[in-house]
Short mmCIF file of C-alpha atoms and ligand atoms in Angstrom, two decimals:
data_model
loop_
_atom_site.label_atom_id
_atom_site.label_comp_id
_atom_site.label_asym_id
_atom_site.label_seq_id
_atom_site.Cartn_x
_atom_site.Cartn_y
_atom_site.Cartn_z
CA UNK A 1 -13.81 20.36 -7.20
CA UNK A 2 -10.53 22.24 -7.35
CA UNK A 3 -11.07 23.96 -4.02
CA UNK A 4 -10.74 20.76 -2.00
CA UNK A 5 -7.56 20.36 -0.02
CA UNK A 6 -6.57 16.75 0.56
CA UNK A 7 -4.40 15.40 3.35
CA UNK A 8 -2.90 12.04 2.32
CA UNK A 9 -1.58 9.98 5.23
CA UNK A 10 0.46 6.82 4.67
CA UNK A 11 3.75 5.56 6.11
CA UNK A 12 4.71 4.23 2.68
CA UNK A 13 6.32 6.92 0.54
CA UNK A 14 5.38 4.86 -2.53
CA UNK A 15 1.70 4.83 -1.56
CA UNK A 16 1.65 8.55 -0.80
CA UNK A 17 3.07 9.36 -4.21
CA UNK A 18 0.67 7.02 -5.99
CA UNK A 19 -2.35 8.49 -4.21
CA UNK A 20 -1.16 12.07 -4.78
CA UNK A 21 -0.60 11.38 -8.49
CA UNK A 22 -4.02 9.76 -8.78
CA UNK A 23 -5.64 12.77 -7.08
CA UNK A 24 -3.84 15.14 -9.44
CA UNK A 25 -4.99 13.14 -12.44
CA UNK A 26 -8.53 13.60 -11.11
CA UNK A 27 -7.97 17.35 -11.06
CA UNK A 28 -7.30 17.80 -7.34
CA UNK A 29 -4.18 19.93 -7.17
CA UNK A 30 -4.13 20.87 -3.49
CA UNK A 31 -2.61 17.93 -1.65
CA UNK A 32 -0.65 17.78 1.61
CA UNK A 33 1.12 14.62 2.79
CA UNK A 34 1.78 13.11 6.23
CA UNK A 35 3.72 9.96 7.08
CA UNK A 36 1.68 8.80 10.08
CA UNK A 37 -1.23 9.78 12.30
CA UNK A 38 0.86 12.00 14.55
CA UNK A 39 2.28 13.88 11.57
CA UNK A 40 -1.27 14.19 10.19
CA UNK A 41 -2.56 15.73 13.43
CA UNK A 42 0.20 18.34 13.19
CA UNK A 43 -0.59 19.07 9.52
CA UNK A 44 -4.32 19.35 10.27
CA UNK A 45 -3.64 21.84 13.05
CA UNK A 46 -1.22 23.97 11.02
CA UNK A 47 -2.37 23.65 7.42
CA UNK A 48 -5.90 22.24 7.68
CA UNK A 49 -7.59 20.09 5.04
CA UNK A 50 -11.06 19.54 3.67
CA UNK A 51 -10.64 15.83 2.88
CA UNK A 52 -8.60 13.18 4.66
CA UNK A 53 -7.30 10.01 2.99
CA UNK A 54 -5.58 7.72 5.45
CA UNK A 55 -3.85 4.37 5.63
CA UNK A 56 -4.56 2.15 8.67
CA UNK A 57 -1.26 0.42 9.54
CA UNK A 58 1.27 3.07 10.46
CA UNK A 59 3.81 3.64 13.24
CA UNK A 60 3.41 6.34 15.91
CA UNK A 61 -0.34 6.78 15.44
CA UNK A 62 -2.29 4.46 13.15
CA UNK A 63 -5.14 5.48 10.86
CA UNK A 64 -7.85 4.16 13.16
CA UNK A 65 -6.57 6.24 16.08
CA UNK A 66 -6.20 9.23 13.77
CA UNK A 67 -9.86 8.80 12.72
CA UNK A 68 -10.94 8.64 16.37
CA UNK A 69 -8.89 11.75 17.14
CA UNK A 70 -10.46 13.64 14.23
CA UNK A 71 -13.99 12.63 15.23
CA UNK A 72 -13.56 13.78 18.81
CA UNK A 73 -12.08 17.11 17.78
CA UNK A 74 -14.88 19.63 17.23
CA UNK A 75 -12.80 21.51 14.65
CA UNK A 76 -12.58 18.49 12.30
CA UNK A 77 -15.55 16.43 13.44
CA UNK A 78 -17.18 16.52 9.99
CA UNK A 79 -14.01 16.15 7.92
CA UNK A 80 -14.62 13.55 5.18
CA UNK A 81 -12.40 10.52 5.80
CA UNK A 82 -11.55 7.83 3.27
CA UNK A 83 -9.50 4.91 4.55
CA UNK A 84 -7.24 3.13 2.05
CA UNK A 85 -5.70 0.04 3.62
CA UNK A 86 -4.50 -3.51 2.99
CA UNK A 87 -6.85 -4.72 5.75
CA UNK A 88 -9.76 -6.35 3.99
CA UNK A 89 -11.38 -8.47 6.72
CA UNK A 90 -15.02 -7.92 7.56
CA UNK A 91 -14.13 -7.08 11.17
CA UNK A 92 -11.62 -4.47 10.04
CA UNK A 93 -14.17 -2.69 7.88
CA UNK A 94 -16.71 -2.74 10.73
CA UNK A 95 -14.11 -1.36 13.15
CA UNK A 96 -13.28 1.46 10.75
CA UNK A 97 -16.97 2.27 10.22
CA UNK A 98 -17.47 2.31 13.99
CA UNK A 99 -14.63 4.82 14.22
CA UNK A 100 -16.64 6.82 11.64
CA UNK A 101 -14.62 6.76 8.45
CA UNK A 102 -16.86 7.80 5.54
CA UNK A 103 -15.73 5.08 3.19
CA UNK A 104 -13.22 2.29 2.82
CA UNK A 105 -10.89 1.13 0.05
CA UNK A 106 -8.91 -2.11 0.15
CA UNK A 107 -5.43 -1.81 -1.40
CA UNK A 108 -4.48 -2.04 -4.19
CA UNK A 109 -6.84 0.75 -5.21
CA UNK A 110 -7.70 1.80 -8.76
CA UNK A 111 -8.05 5.43 -9.92
CA UNK A 112 -11.71 4.73 -10.87
CA UNK A 113 -12.36 3.26 -7.41
CA UNK A 114 -10.75 6.27 -5.78
CA UNK A 115 -12.80 8.72 -7.87
CA UNK A 116 -15.99 6.80 -7.13
CA UNK A 117 -15.45 6.89 -3.37
CA UNK A 118 -14.42 10.56 -3.29
CA UNK A 119 -17.49 11.51 -5.35
CA UNK A 120 -19.77 9.43 -3.11
CA UNK A 121 -18.38 11.00 0.05
CA UNK A 122 -18.53 14.55 -1.31
CA UNK A 123 -22.09 14.02 -2.55
CA UNK A 124 -23.23 13.00 0.93
CA UNK A 125 -21.19 15.51 2.94
CA UNK A 126 -21.94 18.43 0.63
CA UNK A 127 -25.68 17.83 0.66
CA UNK A 128 -25.58 17.62 4.47
CA UNK A 129 -23.59 20.87 4.72
CA UNK B 1 22.72 -46.31 18.30
CA UNK B 2 19.63 -44.16 18.54
CA UNK B 3 17.47 -47.17 19.34
CA UNK B 4 19.85 -48.26 22.07
CA UNK B 5 19.66 -44.83 23.62
CA UNK B 6 15.91 -45.01 23.47
CA UNK B 7 15.96 -48.31 25.31
CA UNK B 8 18.26 -46.89 27.88
CA UNK B 9 15.99 -43.94 28.32
CA UNK B 10 12.93 -46.16 28.87
CA UNK B 11 14.77 -48.28 31.35
CA UNK B 12 15.95 -45.15 33.12
CA UNK B 13 12.38 -43.88 33.29
CA UNK B 14 11.24 -47.22 34.57
CA UNK B 15 14.02 -47.07 37.14
CA UNK B 16 12.86 -43.64 38.25
CA UNK B 17 9.27 -44.87 38.38
CA UNK B 18 10.28 -47.81 40.53
CA UNK B 19 12.02 -45.39 42.86
CA UNK B 20 8.94 -43.31 43.36
CA UNK B 21 6.32 -46.06 43.53
CA UNK B 22 8.11 -48.80 45.37
CA UNK B 23 10.77 -47.98 47.87
CA UNK B 24 13.05 -50.68 46.43
CA UNK B 25 16.64 -49.38 46.11
CA UNK B 26 17.96 -49.51 42.51
CA UNK B 27 20.25 -52.32 41.63
CA UNK B 28 23.88 -51.63 40.81
CA UNK B 29 23.40 -52.50 37.10
CA UNK B 30 20.60 -49.95 36.74
CA UNK B 31 22.72 -47.18 38.23
CA UNK B 32 25.56 -48.03 35.85
CA UNK B 33 23.15 -47.86 32.89
CA UNK B 34 21.91 -44.48 34.04
CA UNK B 35 25.42 -43.09 34.40
CA UNK B 36 26.25 -44.39 30.92
CA UNK B 37 23.12 -42.78 29.49
CA UNK B 38 23.99 -39.44 31.04
CA UNK B 39 27.52 -39.72 29.65
CA UNK B 40 26.08 -40.21 26.17
CA UNK B 41 23.46 -37.51 26.58
CA UNK B 42 25.90 -34.77 27.58
CA UNK B 43 27.67 -34.42 24.18
CA UNK B 44 24.29 -34.77 22.48
CA UNK B 45 22.87 -31.89 24.49
CA UNK B 46 26.05 -29.94 23.85
CA UNK B 47 25.41 -30.41 20.11
CA UNK B 48 21.84 -29.21 20.47
CA UNK B 49 23.01 -26.19 22.45
CA UNK B 50 25.60 -25.34 19.77
CA UNK B 51 23.02 -25.65 17.00
CA UNK B 52 20.63 -23.36 18.85
CA UNK B 53 23.41 -20.85 19.46
CA UNK B 54 24.43 -20.93 15.81
CA UNK B 55 20.85 -20.48 14.60
CA UNK B 56 20.26 -17.65 17.06
CA UNK B 57 23.36 -15.87 15.82
CA UNK B 58 22.33 -16.26 12.19
CA UNK B 59 18.87 -14.75 12.62
CA UNK B 60 19.86 -11.07 12.86
CA UNK B 61 21.57 -11.43 9.49
CA UNK B 62 18.39 -12.91 7.98
CA UNK B 63 16.37 -10.03 9.43
CA UNK B 64 18.75 -7.43 8.10
CA UNK B 65 18.68 -9.10 4.68
CA UNK B 66 14.90 -8.85 4.70
CA UNK B 67 14.98 -5.20 5.62
CA UNK B 68 17.53 -4.47 2.90
CA UNK B 69 15.25 -6.19 0.37
CA UNK B 70 12.43 -3.90 1.51
CA UNK B 71 14.68 -0.85 1.28
CA UNK B 72 16.02 -1.80 -2.16
CA UNK B 73 12.51 -2.37 -3.50
CA UNK B 74 11.35 0.96 -2.12
CA UNK B 75 14.32 2.75 -3.71
CA UNK B 76 13.67 1.10 -7.07
CA UNK B 77 9.96 1.93 -6.81
CA UNK B 78 10.72 5.56 -6.09
CA UNK B 79 13.04 5.64 -9.13
CA UNK B 80 10.29 4.20 -11.33
CA UNK B 81 7.80 6.72 -9.92
CA UNK B 82 10.24 9.55 -10.64
CA UNK B 83 10.55 8.40 -14.23
CA UNK B 84 6.80 7.99 -14.61
CA UNK B 85 6.16 11.44 -13.16
CA UNK B 86 8.65 13.02 -15.52
CA UNK B 87 7.10 11.06 -18.42
CA UNK B 88 3.65 12.30 -17.46
CA UNK B 89 4.89 15.87 -17.17
CA UNK B 90 6.51 15.51 -20.62
CA UNK B 91 3.28 14.15 -22.08
CA UNK B 92 1.28 17.02 -20.59
CA UNK B 93 3.71 19.49 -22.21
CA UNK B 94 3.47 17.68 -25.55
CA UNK B 95 -0.34 17.77 -25.33
CA UNK B 96 -0.17 21.49 -24.65
CA UNK B 97 2.18 21.97 -27.62
CA UNK B 98 -0.24 20.05 -29.84
CA UNK B 99 -3.09 22.28 -28.73
CA UNK B 100 -1.02 25.39 -29.44
CA UNK B 101 0.00 24.11 -32.87
CA UNK B 102 -3.58 23.20 -33.68
CA UNK B 103 -4.75 26.68 -32.66
CA UNK B 104 -2.13 28.38 -34.81
CA UNK B 105 -3.03 26.21 -37.83
CA UNK B 106 -6.67 27.13 -37.26
CA UNK B 107 -5.80 30.83 -37.14
CA UNK B 108 -3.67 30.52 -40.29
CA UNK B 109 -6.54 28.77 -42.08
CA UNK B 110 -8.90 31.56 -41.13
CA UNK B 111 -6.45 34.13 -42.37
CA UNK B 112 -5.97 32.25 -45.66
CA UNK B 113 -9.74 32.04 -46.08
CA UNK B 114 -10.16 35.76 -45.55
CA UNK B 115 -7.40 36.44 -48.06
CA UNK B 116 -8.98 34.11 -50.58
CA UNK B 117 -12.37 35.77 -50.15
CA UNK B 118 -10.76 39.18 -50.66
CA UNK B 119 -8.93 37.89 -53.69
CA UNK B 120 -12.21 36.46 -55.06
CA UNK B 121 -13.71 39.94 -55.09
CA UNK B 122 -10.77 41.22 -57.16
CA UNK B 123 -10.64 38.41 -59.71
CA UNK B 124 -12.77 38.98 -62.80
CA UNK B 125 -12.63 35.79 -64.95
CA UNK B 126 -15.13 32.98 -64.19
CA UNK B 127 -12.38 30.38 -64.18
CA UNK B 128 -10.30 32.29 -61.64
CA UNK B 129 -13.33 32.81 -59.38
CA UNK B 130 -14.15 29.11 -59.52
CA UNK B 131 -10.61 28.24 -58.49
CA UNK B 132 -10.77 30.60 -55.56
CA UNK B 133 -14.23 29.34 -54.53
CA UNK B 134 -13.02 25.73 -54.38
CA UNK B 135 -9.94 26.80 -52.37
CA UNK B 136 -12.24 28.63 -49.93
CA UNK B 137 -14.40 25.49 -49.58
CA UNK B 138 -11.33 23.35 -48.89
CA UNK B 139 -10.06 25.71 -46.21
CA UNK B 140 -13.54 26.09 -44.70
CA UNK B 141 -13.87 22.31 -44.44
CA UNK B 142 -10.55 22.09 -42.62
CA UNK B 143 -11.59 24.74 -40.15
CA UNK B 144 -15.12 23.47 -39.49
CA UNK B 145 -13.76 19.93 -39.05
CA UNK B 146 -12.68 21.19 -35.64
CA UNK B 147 -9.44 19.38 -36.39
CA UNK B 148 -10.70 16.43 -34.33
CA UNK B 149 -9.75 13.88 -36.91
CA UNK B 150 -6.57 15.51 -38.10
CA UNK B 151 -3.03 14.41 -37.30
CA UNK B 152 -3.12 16.52 -34.15
CA UNK B 153 -6.12 14.61 -32.87
CA UNK B 154 -4.42 11.26 -33.46
CA UNK B 155 -1.25 12.41 -31.68
CA UNK B 156 -3.31 13.78 -28.80
CA UNK B 157 -5.18 10.49 -28.40
CA UNK B 158 -1.94 8.54 -28.47
CA UNK B 159 -0.45 10.76 -25.77
CA UNK B 160 -3.58 10.48 -23.64
CA UNK B 161 -3.38 6.69 -23.89
CA UNK B 162 0.30 6.70 -22.96
CA UNK B 163 -0.52 8.89 -19.97
CA UNK B 164 -3.16 6.40 -18.84
CA UNK B 165 -0.72 3.53 -19.26
CA UNK B 166 1.94 5.26 -17.19
CA UNK B 167 -0.69 5.85 -14.49
CA UNK B 168 -1.52 2.16 -14.60
CA UNK B 169 2.17 1.27 -14.06
CA UNK B 170 2.22 3.63 -11.07
CA UNK B 171 -0.91 1.99 -9.68
CA UNK B 172 0.75 -1.45 -9.94
CA UNK B 173 3.62 -0.15 -7.83
CA UNK B 174 1.32 -0.40 -4.80
CA UNK B 175 2.71 -3.91 -4.70
CA UNK B 176 5.76 -2.42 -2.97
CA UNK B 177 3.76 -1.27 0.07
CA UNK B 178 1.93 -4.60 0.20
CA UNK B 179 5.01 -6.84 -0.06
CA UNK B 180 6.95 -4.72 2.42
CA UNK B 181 4.18 -5.30 4.96
CA UNK B 182 4.30 -9.04 4.24
CA UNK B 183 8.09 -8.98 4.73
CA UNK B 184 7.68 -7.04 7.97
CA UNK B 185 5.37 -9.85 9.11
CA UNK B 186 7.99 -12.47 8.24
CA UNK B 187 10.66 -10.41 10.06
CA UNK B 188 8.45 -10.34 13.13
CA UNK B 189 8.06 -14.13 13.06
CA UNK B 190 11.82 -14.54 12.68
CA UNK B 191 12.41 -12.20 15.61
CA UNK B 192 10.02 -14.15 17.82
CA UNK B 193 11.81 -17.39 16.87
CA UNK B 194 15.11 -15.72 17.79
CA UNK B 195 13.72 -14.70 21.17
CA UNK B 196 12.45 -18.23 21.81
CA UNK B 197 15.82 -19.70 20.85
CA UNK B 198 17.69 -17.21 23.02
CA UNK B 199 15.36 -18.17 25.84
CA UNK B 200 16.07 -21.88 25.25
CA UNK B 201 19.80 -21.12 25.22
CA UNK B 202 19.51 -19.32 28.54
CA UNK B 203 17.77 -22.35 30.00
CA UNK B 204 20.65 -24.53 28.78
CA UNK B 205 23.07 -22.27 30.59
CA UNK B 206 20.83 -22.59 33.66
CA UNK B 207 20.28 -18.85 33.62
CA UNK B 208 16.51 -18.85 33.51
CA UNK B 209 15.65 -22.18 35.09
CA UNK B 210 12.05 -22.21 36.10
CA UNK B 211 11.27 -18.91 34.37
CA UNK B 212 8.08 -18.73 32.33
CA UNK B 213 8.56 -19.15 28.56
CA UNK B 214 8.77 -15.90 26.62
CA UNK B 215 5.54 -14.45 25.29
CA UNK B 216 5.30 -13.50 21.62
CA UNK B 217 5.48 -9.75 20.97
CA UNK B 218 2.11 -7.96 20.94
CA UNK B 219 0.41 -7.54 17.55
CA UNK B 220 2.11 -4.75 15.69
CA UNK B 221 -0.22 -2.26 14.01
CA UNK B 222 2.51 -0.72 11.89
CA UNK B 223 1.99 -3.38 9.24
CA UNK B 224 -0.57 -5.91 8.09
CA UNK B 225 0.66 -9.50 7.84
CA UNK B 226 -2.42 -10.39 5.79
CA UNK B 227 -1.72 -7.76 3.13
CA UNK B 228 -2.52 -9.15 -0.30
CA UNK B 229 -1.74 -7.95 -3.82
CA UNK B 230 -4.63 -8.98 -6.00
CA UNK B 231 -6.59 -7.53 -8.90
CA UNK B 232 -9.70 -9.34 -7.72
CA UNK B 233 -12.63 -7.14 -6.63
CA UNK B 234 -13.83 -9.65 -4.02
CA UNK B 235 -12.38 -7.91 -0.95
CA UNK B 236 -13.45 -4.45 -2.13
CA UNK B 237 -16.95 -5.69 -2.92
CA UNK B 238 -17.23 -7.25 0.54
CA UNK B 239 -16.07 -3.97 2.10
CA UNK B 240 -18.56 -2.01 -0.03
CA UNK B 241 -21.38 -4.25 1.19
CA UNK B 242 -20.50 -3.58 4.81
CA UNK B 243 -20.18 0.18 4.20
CA UNK B 244 -23.56 0.18 2.45
CA UNK B 245 -25.26 -1.75 5.24
CA UNK B 246 -23.64 0.41 7.89
CA UNK B 247 -24.60 3.65 6.16
CA UNK B 248 -28.18 2.39 5.72
CA UNK B 249 -28.56 1.75 9.44
CA UNK B 250 -26.99 5.09 10.37
CA UNK B 251 -29.01 7.28 8.04
MG1 LIG C 1 1.04 1.35 6.11
#
């Protein structure tokens, strides 16, 4: 559990802090932050991560494009991705799944919801690995 | 007055229609009416132009007010988060202190028990031994209780609950991200209205006669105009259904 390194990407400083605090309360101490997709790409290249949590609506590079970038990059192809976004339309969720996010949370999230999704993703990705 | 103008306008249209359908030249009275109508229309149009100009000039102020609301809310939210984080850190320290205190009481109890047992071996009278035996039992009970139901346990539970409550306040602060996206949506609408008005103003000045009307700006993906702050599970449940179905077809 403790050896997972999270990259939390959101253009809202408030959201980043809330997600980081929630992760810490779940026992995940290693967390890196990025303010948009472009910043996240840089952080992935320099610092790496074993779990990506990303917002969708962001300037520079949005979360959907970030997901597509990650999935086409052989180095991070299998990186678990959890999208946390305000976009709750059916079409949005389908678009995100097509881009190959592992799971999807509609804001506002709850700590239990976050834990549930992280556990689900890790269960699947760790049994595959 | 308005009605009169309307009548004049219809007669002017009729006049124009007559011109195009029949080649009859307009009569002198009709031309006079038309000139009068134009005379009355000019100040009216001037008023409209001034109103548009005034509204166009006011819009940037409205937009900047919106963005300062967003900024102020974000600042306040960050302040609340700072306080909550320092509260949580304080609670964690207090919980640690409680654990330490509980451990040292436990160790003291053990020490007292050992002393009492040692003392018991030295005491000779039955009454004295009995007293020591009941003291040993009392101390042993305290120790084996695991201190779960002692004052430390109650304080620890209270702190844990307070920690959870401060986390729940932090979670509610997600409203800031959601409302700021809604405000960004409103600002975008206001900006498109400003562009349309500026375009109309240009047409008044004759600057863009015949130019195509302005298109609305492309959908911005930096914010979600449909963002919603709700405690209802409906949207999450719908998303979960899609994720489940999708994963089932892909596995
Ligand atoms: Mg965002």
